[in-house]
Amino acid sequence: MTIERVRTTKRSSPILRHNDTVYLTGQVGEGDTVAEQTRSCLARIDALLAEVGTDKSHLLQATIWLSDMGDYDEFNEVWDSWVPEGTAPVRSCGEVSVAKPEYRVEVIIIAAMPNS
């Protein structure tokens, strides 16, 4: 069993790889609108996945937190254009109070390594 923690701090590891599975901490984005925050958040996810040698075509699971479920359609417009056709992960979406009031979107990802 191999566990690799990337950029670990006292509180958290942004990326954790266990054998051929990659776990990301919840990612938030910047911007004034849900669409802007979603694009920023998904760009961060792309960068983190690339850092360990995988990408969004290997997503296994996504947990999505919105501060207001009224933003669901706006989020999905960006999400649907980001996920490669035919590779959608299992997904859950709910409404929560995220860490800071300015954050309207948080996405948690589990992905596989290529060829696993």
Coordinates of N, CA, C and O in Angstrom, one line a residue:
M1 N 0.8 -1.2 0.0 CA 0.0 0.0 0.0 C 0.9 1.2 0.0 O 1.8 1.4 0.8
T2 N 0.6 2.1 -0.9 CA 1.4 3.4 -1.0 C 0.4 4.6 -0.8 O -0.6 4.7 -1.4
I3 N 0.8 5.4 0.1 CA 0.1 6.7 0.3 C 1.1 7.8 0.1 O 2.2 7.9 0.7
E4 N 0.8 8.7 -0.9 CA 1.6 9.9 -1.2 C 0.8 11.1 -0.9 O -0.2 11.3 -1.4
R5 N 1.3 11.9 0.0 CA 0.7 13.2 0.3 C 1.5 14.3 -0.4 O 2.7 14.4 -0.3
V6 N 0.8 15.2 -1.0 CA 1.5 16.3 -1.8 C 1.2 17.6 -1.1 O 0.0 18.0 -0.8
R7 N 2.3 18.4 -0.8 CA 2.2 19.7 -0.2 C 1.4 19.7 1.1 O 0.6 20.5 1.4
T8 N 1.7 18.7 1.9 CA 1.0 18.5 3.2 C 1.4 19.7 4.2 O 2.5 20.1 4.3
T9 N 0.3 20.1 4.9 CA 0.5 21.1 6.0 C 0.1 20.4 7.3 O -0.3 19.2 7.2
K10 N 0.1 21.1 8.3 CA -0.3 20.5 9.6 C -1.8 20.1 9.5 O -2.2 19.1 10.1
R11 N -2.6 20.8 8.8 CA -4.0 20.6 8.8 C -4.5 19.6 7.6 O -5.4 18.9 7.8
S12 N -3.8 19.7 6.5 CA -4.4 19.0 5.3 C -3.3 18.8 4.2 O -2.3 19.5 4.2
S13 N -3.7 17.9 3.4 CA -2.9 17.6 2.1 C -3.8 18.0 1.0 O -4.9 17.4 0.8
P14 N -3.4 18.9 0.1 CA -4.3 19.3 -1.0 C -4.5 18.1 -1.9 O -5.6 18.0 -2.6
I15 N -3.5 17.2 -2.0 CA -3.6 16.0 -2.9 C -3.1 14.8 -2.1 O -2.1 14.9 -1.4
L16 N -3.9 13.8 -2.1 CA -3.4 12.5 -1.5 C -3.6 11.4 -2.5 O -4.7 11.3 -3.1
R17 N -2.6 10.7 -2.8 CA -2.7 9.5 -3.7 C -2.5 8.2 -2.9 O -1.5 8.1 -2.2
H18 N -3.5 7.4 -3.0 CA -3.4 6.1 -2.4 C -3.5 5.0 -3.5 O -4.5 4.9 -4.2
N19 N -2.4 4.3 -3.7 CA -2.2 3.4 -4.9 C -2.6 4.2 -6.1 O -1.9 5.1 -6.5
D20 N -3.6 3.8 -6.8 CA -4.0 4.4 -8.1 C -5.2 5.4 -8.0 O -5.9 5.6 -9.0
T21 N -5.5 5.8 -6.8 CA -6.6 6.7 -6.6 C -6.1 8.0 -6.0 O -5.3 8.0 -5.1
V22 N -6.6 9.1 -6.5 CA -6.2 10.5 -6.1 C -7.4 11.2 -5.5 O -8.5 11.2 -6.0
Y23 N -7.2 11.8 -4.3 CA -8.2 12.5 -3.6 C -7.7 13.9 -3.5 O -6.6 14.2 -3.1
L24 N -8.6 14.9 -3.8 CA -8.3 16.3 -3.6 C -9.2 16.9 -2.5 O -10.3 16.5 -2.3
T25 N -8.6 17.8 -1.8 CA -9.3 18.6 -0.8 C -10.4 19.4 -1.6 O -10.3 19.6 -2.8
G26 N -11.3 19.9 -0.9 CA -12.4 20.7 -1.5 C -11.7 22.0 -2.1 O -10.9 22.6 -1.4
Q27 N -12.1 22.3 -3.3 CA -11.6 23.4 -4.0 C -12.7 24.5 -4.2 O -13.8 24.2 -4.4
V28 N -12.3 25.7 -4.0 CA -13.1 26.9 -4.2 C -12.5 27.7 -5.3 O -11.4 27.5 -5.7
G29 N -13.3 28.7 -5.8 CA -12.8 29.5 -6.8 C -13.0 31.0 -6.5 O -13.6 31.4 -5.5
E30 N -12.4 31.8 -7.4 CA -12.5 33.3 -7.2 C -13.5 33.8 -8.2 O -13.7 33.2 -9.3
G31 N -14.1 34.9 -7.9 CA -15.0 35.6 -8.8 C -16.3 36.1 -8.1 O -16.6 35.7 -7.0
D32 N -17.1 36.9 -8.8 CA -18.3 37.4 -8.2 C -19.5 36.5 -8.5 O -20.4 36.6 -7.7
T33 N -19.5 35.8 -9.6 CA -20.7 35.0 -9.9 C -20.3 33.5 -9.7 O -19.2 33.1 -9.6
V34 N -21.4 32.7 -9.6 CA -21.2 31.3 -9.5 C -20.4 30.7 -10.7 O -19.5 29.9 -10.5
A35 N -20.7 31.2 -11.9 CA -20.0 30.7 -13.1 C -18.5 31.0 -13.0 O -17.7 30.2 -13.3
E36 N -18.2 32.3 -12.6 CA -16.8 32.6 -12.4 C -16.1 31.8 -11.4 O -15.0 31.3 -11.6
Q37 N -16.7 31.6 -10.2 CA -16.1 30.8 -9.2 C -16.0 29.3 -9.6 O -15.0 28.7 -9.3
T38 N -17.0 28.8 -10.4 CA -16.9 27.4 -10.8 C -15.7 27.3 -11.8 O -15.0 26.3 -11.7
R39 N -15.6 28.2 -12.8 CA -14.5 28.1 -13.7 C -13.1 28.1 -13.0 O -12.2 27.3 -13.3
S40 N -13.0 29.0 -12.1 CA -11.8 29.1 -11.3 C -11.5 27.9 -10.5 O -10.4 27.4 -10.5
C41 N -12.5 27.4 -9.8 CA -12.4 26.1 -9.0 C -12.0 25.0 -9.9 O -11.1 24.2 -9.6
L42 N -12.6 24.8 -11.1 CA -12.3 23.7 -12.0 C -10.9 23.8 -12.6 O -10.2 22.8 -12.8
A43 N -10.5 25.0 -12.8 CA -9.1 25.2 -13.2 C -8.1 24.8 -12.2 O -7.0 24.2 -12.5
R44 N -8.4 25.0 -10.9 CA -7.5 24.6 -9.8 C -7.5 23.0 -9.8 O -6.5 22.4 -9.5
I45 N -8.7 22.4 -10.0 CA -8.8 21.0 -10.0 C -7.9 20.4 -11.1 O -7.1 19.5 -10.9
D46 N -8.0 21.0 -12.3 CA -7.2 20.6 -13.4 C -5.7 20.6 -13.1 O -4.9 19.7 -13.3
A47 N -5.3 21.7 -12.4 CA -3.8 21.9 -12.1 C -3.4 20.8 -11.0 O -2.3 20.3 -11.1
L48 N -4.3 20.6 -10.0 CA -3.9 19.6 -9.0 C -3.8 18.2 -9.6 O -2.9 17.4 -9.3
L49 N -4.8 17.9 -10.4 CA -4.8 16.5 -11.1 C -3.5 16.4 -11.9 O -2.8 15.3 -11.9
A50 N -3.2 17.4 -12.7 CA -2.0 17.4 -13.5 C -0.7 17.2 -12.7 O 0.2 16.5 -13.1
E51 N -0.7 17.8 -11.5 CA 0.5 17.7 -10.7 C 0.8 16.3 -10.3 O 2.0 16.0 -10.1
V52 N -0.1 15.4 -10.3 CA 0.2 14.0 -9.9 C 0.0 13.1 -11.1 O 0.0 11.8 -11.0
G53 N -0.2 13.6 -12.3 CA -0.2 12.8 -13.5 C -1.5 12.3 -14.0 O -1.6 11.2 -14.7
T54 N -2.6 12.9 -13.6 CA -3.9 12.5 -14.1 C -4.7 13.7 -14.6 O -4.2 14.8 -14.6
D55 N -5.9 13.5 -15.0 CA -6.7 14.6 -15.5 C -8.2 14.3 -15.3 O -8.6 13.3 -14.9
K56 N -9.0 15.3 -15.7 CA -10.5 15.2 -15.5 C -11.2 14.1 -16.3 O -12.3 13.7 -15.9
S57 N -10.5 13.5 -17.2 CA -11.1 12.3 -17.9 C -11.1 11.1 -17.1 O -11.6 10.1 -17.4
H58 N -10.4 11.2 -15.9 CA -10.3 10.0 -15.0 C -11.0 10.3 -13.7 O -10.8 9.6 -12.7
L59 N -12.0 11.2 -13.7 CA -12.8 11.5 -12.5 C -13.6 10.2 -12.1 O -14.2 9.6 -12.9
L60 N -13.6 9.9 -10.8 CA -14.4 8.9 -10.3 C -15.7 9.4 -9.6 O -16.8 8.9 -9.7
Q61 N -15.4 10.4 -8.7 CA -16.5 11.0 -7.9 C -16.3 12.5 -7.7 O -15.2 12.9 -7.6
A62 N -17.4 13.2 -7.7 CA -17.4 14.6 -7.4 C -18.5 14.9 -6.4 O -19.6 14.5 -6.5
T63 N -18.1 15.6 -5.3 CA -19.0 16.1 -4.3 C -19.1 17.6 -4.5 O -18.0 18.3 -4.4
I64 N -20.2 18.2 -4.7 CA -20.4 19.6 -5.0 C -21.2 20.3 -3.9 O -22.3 19.8 -3.6
W65 N -20.7 21.3 -3.3 CA -21.4 22.1 -2.3 C -21.7 23.5 -2.9 O -20.8 24.2 -3.4
L66 N -22.9 23.9 -2.9 CA -23.3 25.2 -3.3 C -23.9 25.9 -2.1 O -24.6 25.3 -1.3
S67 N -23.6 27.2 -1.9 CA -24.1 27.9 -0.8 C -25.6 28.2 -1.0 O -26.3 28.5 0.0
D68 N -26.1 28.1 -2.2 CA -27.5 28.3 -2.5 C -27.9 27.4 -3.7 O -27.4 27.5 -4.8
M69 N -28.8 26.4 -3.5 CA -29.2 25.5 -4.6 C -29.9 26.3 -5.7 O -30.0 25.7 -6.8
G70 N -30.2 27.5 -5.5 CA -30.7 28.3 -6.6 C -29.7 28.6 -7.7 O -30.0 29.0 -8.8
D71 N -28.4 28.3 -7.4 CA -27.3 28.4 -8.3 C -27.0 27.2 -9.1 O -26.0 27.1 -9.8
Y72 N -27.8 26.1 -8.9 CA -27.5 24.8 -9.5 C -27.4 24.9 -11.0 O -26.5 24.3 -11.6
D73 N -28.3 25.5 -11.7 CA -28.3 25.6 -13.1 C -27.0 26.3 -13.6 O -26.4 25.9 -14.6
E74 N -26.7 27.5 -13.0 CA -25.5 28.2 -13.4 C -24.3 27.4 -13.2 O -23.4 27.4 -14.1
F75 N -24.2 26.7 -12.1 CA -23.0 25.8 -11.9 C -23.0 24.7 -13.0 O -21.9 24.5 -13.5
N76 N -24.1 24.1 -13.3 CA -24.1 23.0 -14.2 C -23.7 23.4 -15.6 O -23.1 22.7 -16.4
E77 N -24.0 24.7 -16.0 CA -23.6 25.1 -17.3 C -22.1 25.1 -17.5 O -21.6 24.6 -18.5
V78 N -21.4 25.5 -16.5 CA -19.9 25.5 -16.5 C -19.4 24.0 -16.4 O -18.6 23.6 -17.1
W79 N -20.0 23.3 -15.4 CA -19.6 21.9 -15.2 C -19.7 21.1 -16.4 O -18.8 20.3 -16.8
D80 N -20.9 21.2 -17.1 CA -21.2 20.3 -18.3 C -20.2 20.6 -19.4 O -19.9 19.7 -20.2
S81 N -19.7 21.8 -19.5 CA -18.8 22.1 -20.6 C -17.4 21.7 -20.2 O -16.5 21.6 -21.1
W82 N -17.1 21.5 -18.9 CA -15.8 21.1 -18.4 C -15.6 19.6 -18.5 O -14.5 19.1 -18.8
V83 N -16.5 18.8 -18.1 CA -16.4 17.4 -18.1 C -16.4 16.8 -19.5 O -17.3 17.0 -20.3
P84 N -15.3 16.0 -19.9 CA -15.3 15.5 -21.2 C -16.5 14.5 -21.5 O -16.8 13.7 -20.6
E85 N -17.0 14.6 -22.7 CA -18.1 13.7 -23.0 C -17.8 12.3 -22.7 O -16.8 11.7 -23.0
G86 N -18.8 11.6 -22.1 CA -18.7 10.2 -21.8 C -17.8 9.8 -20.5 O -17.6 8.7 -20.3
T87 N -17.4 10.9 -19.8 CA -16.5 10.6 -18.6 C -17.1 11.1 -17.3 O -16.3 11.2 -16.4
A88 N -18.3 11.5 -17.3 CA -18.9 12.0 -16.1 C -18.8 11.1 -14.9 O -19.0 9.9 -15.0
P89 N -18.3 11.6 -13.8 CA -18.2 10.8 -12.6 C -19.5 10.6 -11.9 O -20.5 11.3 -12.2
V90 N -19.5 9.8 -10.9 CA -20.7 9.8 -10.0 C -20.6 11.1 -9.3 O -19.5 11.7 -9.0
R91 N -21.8 11.7 -8.9 CA -21.8 13.0 -8.4 C -22.9 13.3 -7.4 O -24.0 12.7 -7.6
S92 N -22.6 14.1 -6.4 CA -23.6 14.5 -5.5 C -23.5 16.0 -5.4 O -22.4 16.6 -5.5
C93 N -24.6 16.7 -5.1 CA -24.6 18.1 -5.0 C -25.6 18.5 -3.8 O -26.7 18.0 -3.8
G94 N -25.1 19.4 -3.0 CA -26.0 19.8 -1.9 C -25.7 21.2 -1.5 O -24.8 21.9 -2.0
E95 N -26.6 21.8 -0.7 CA -26.4 23.1 -0.2 C -25.9 23.1 1.2 O -26.3 22.4 2.1
V96 N -24.8 23.9 1.4 CA -24.1 24.0 2.7 C -23.6 25.5 2.9 O -23.5 26.2 1.9
S97 N -23.3 25.8 4.1 CA -22.5 27.0 4.3 C -21.0 26.6 4.2 O -20.5 25.8 5.0
V98 N -20.4 27.2 3.2 CA -19.0 26.8 3.0 C -18.1 27.7 3.9 O -18.6 28.5 4.7
A99 N -16.8 27.5 3.9 CA -15.9 28.1 4.9 C -16.0 29.6 5.0 O -15.8 30.1 6.1
K100 N -16.2 30.3 3.9 CA -16.3 31.8 4.0 C -17.5 32.2 3.2 O -17.8 31.6 2.2
P101 N -18.2 33.2 3.6 CA -19.4 33.6 3.0 C -19.3 34.0 1.5 O -20.2 33.9 0.7
E102 N -18.1 34.5 1.1 CA -17.9 34.8 -0.3 C -17.8 33.6 -1.2 O -18.0 33.7 -2.4
Y103 N -17.5 32.4 -0.7 CA -17.4 31.2 -1.5 C -18.8 30.7 -1.7 O -19.6 30.4 -0.8
R104 N -19.2 30.5 -3.0 CA -20.5 30.0 -3.3 C -20.5 28.6 -3.9 O -21.5 28.0 -4.0
V105 N -19.3 28.1 -4.2 CA -19.1 26.8 -4.8 C -17.9 26.1 -4.1 O -16.8 26.8 -3.9
E106 N -18.0 24.8 -3.8 CA -16.8 24.0 -3.4 C -17.0 22.7 -4.0 O -18.1 22.1 -4.0
V107 N -15.9 22.2 -4.6 CA -15.9 20.9 -5.3 C -14.9 20.0 -4.7 O -13.7 20.4 -4.6
I108 N -15.2 18.7 -4.4 CA -14.3 17.7 -3.9 C -14.3 16.6 -4.9 O -15.3 16.1 -5.4
I109 N -13.0 16.2 -5.3 CA -12.8 15.2 -6.4 C -12.1 14.0 -5.9 O -11.1 14.1 -5.1
I110 N -12.5 12.9 -6.4 CA -11.7 11.6 -6.4 C -11.5 11.2 -7.8 O -12.5 11.2 -8.6
A111 N -10.3 10.9 -8.1 CA -9.9 10.5 -9.5 C -9.0 9.3 -9.5 O -8.4 8.9 -8.5
A112 N -9.0 8.6 -10.7 CA -8.1 7.5 -10.9 C -6.8 8.0 -11.6 O -6.9 9.0 -12.3
M113 N -5.8 7.2 -11.5 CA -4.6 7.4 -12.3 C -4.8 6.8 -13.6 O -5.5 5.8 -13.7
P114 N -4.2 7.3 -14.7 CA -4.3 6.7 -16.0 C -3.9 5.2 -16.0 O -3.0 4.9 -15.2
N115 N -4.5 4.4 -16.8 CA -4.1 3.0 -16.9 C -4.4 2.2 -15.6 O -3.6 1.3 -15.3
S116 N -5.3 2.7 -14.8 CA -5.6 1.9 -13.6 C -7.0 1.3 -13.6 O -7.8 1.6 -14.5

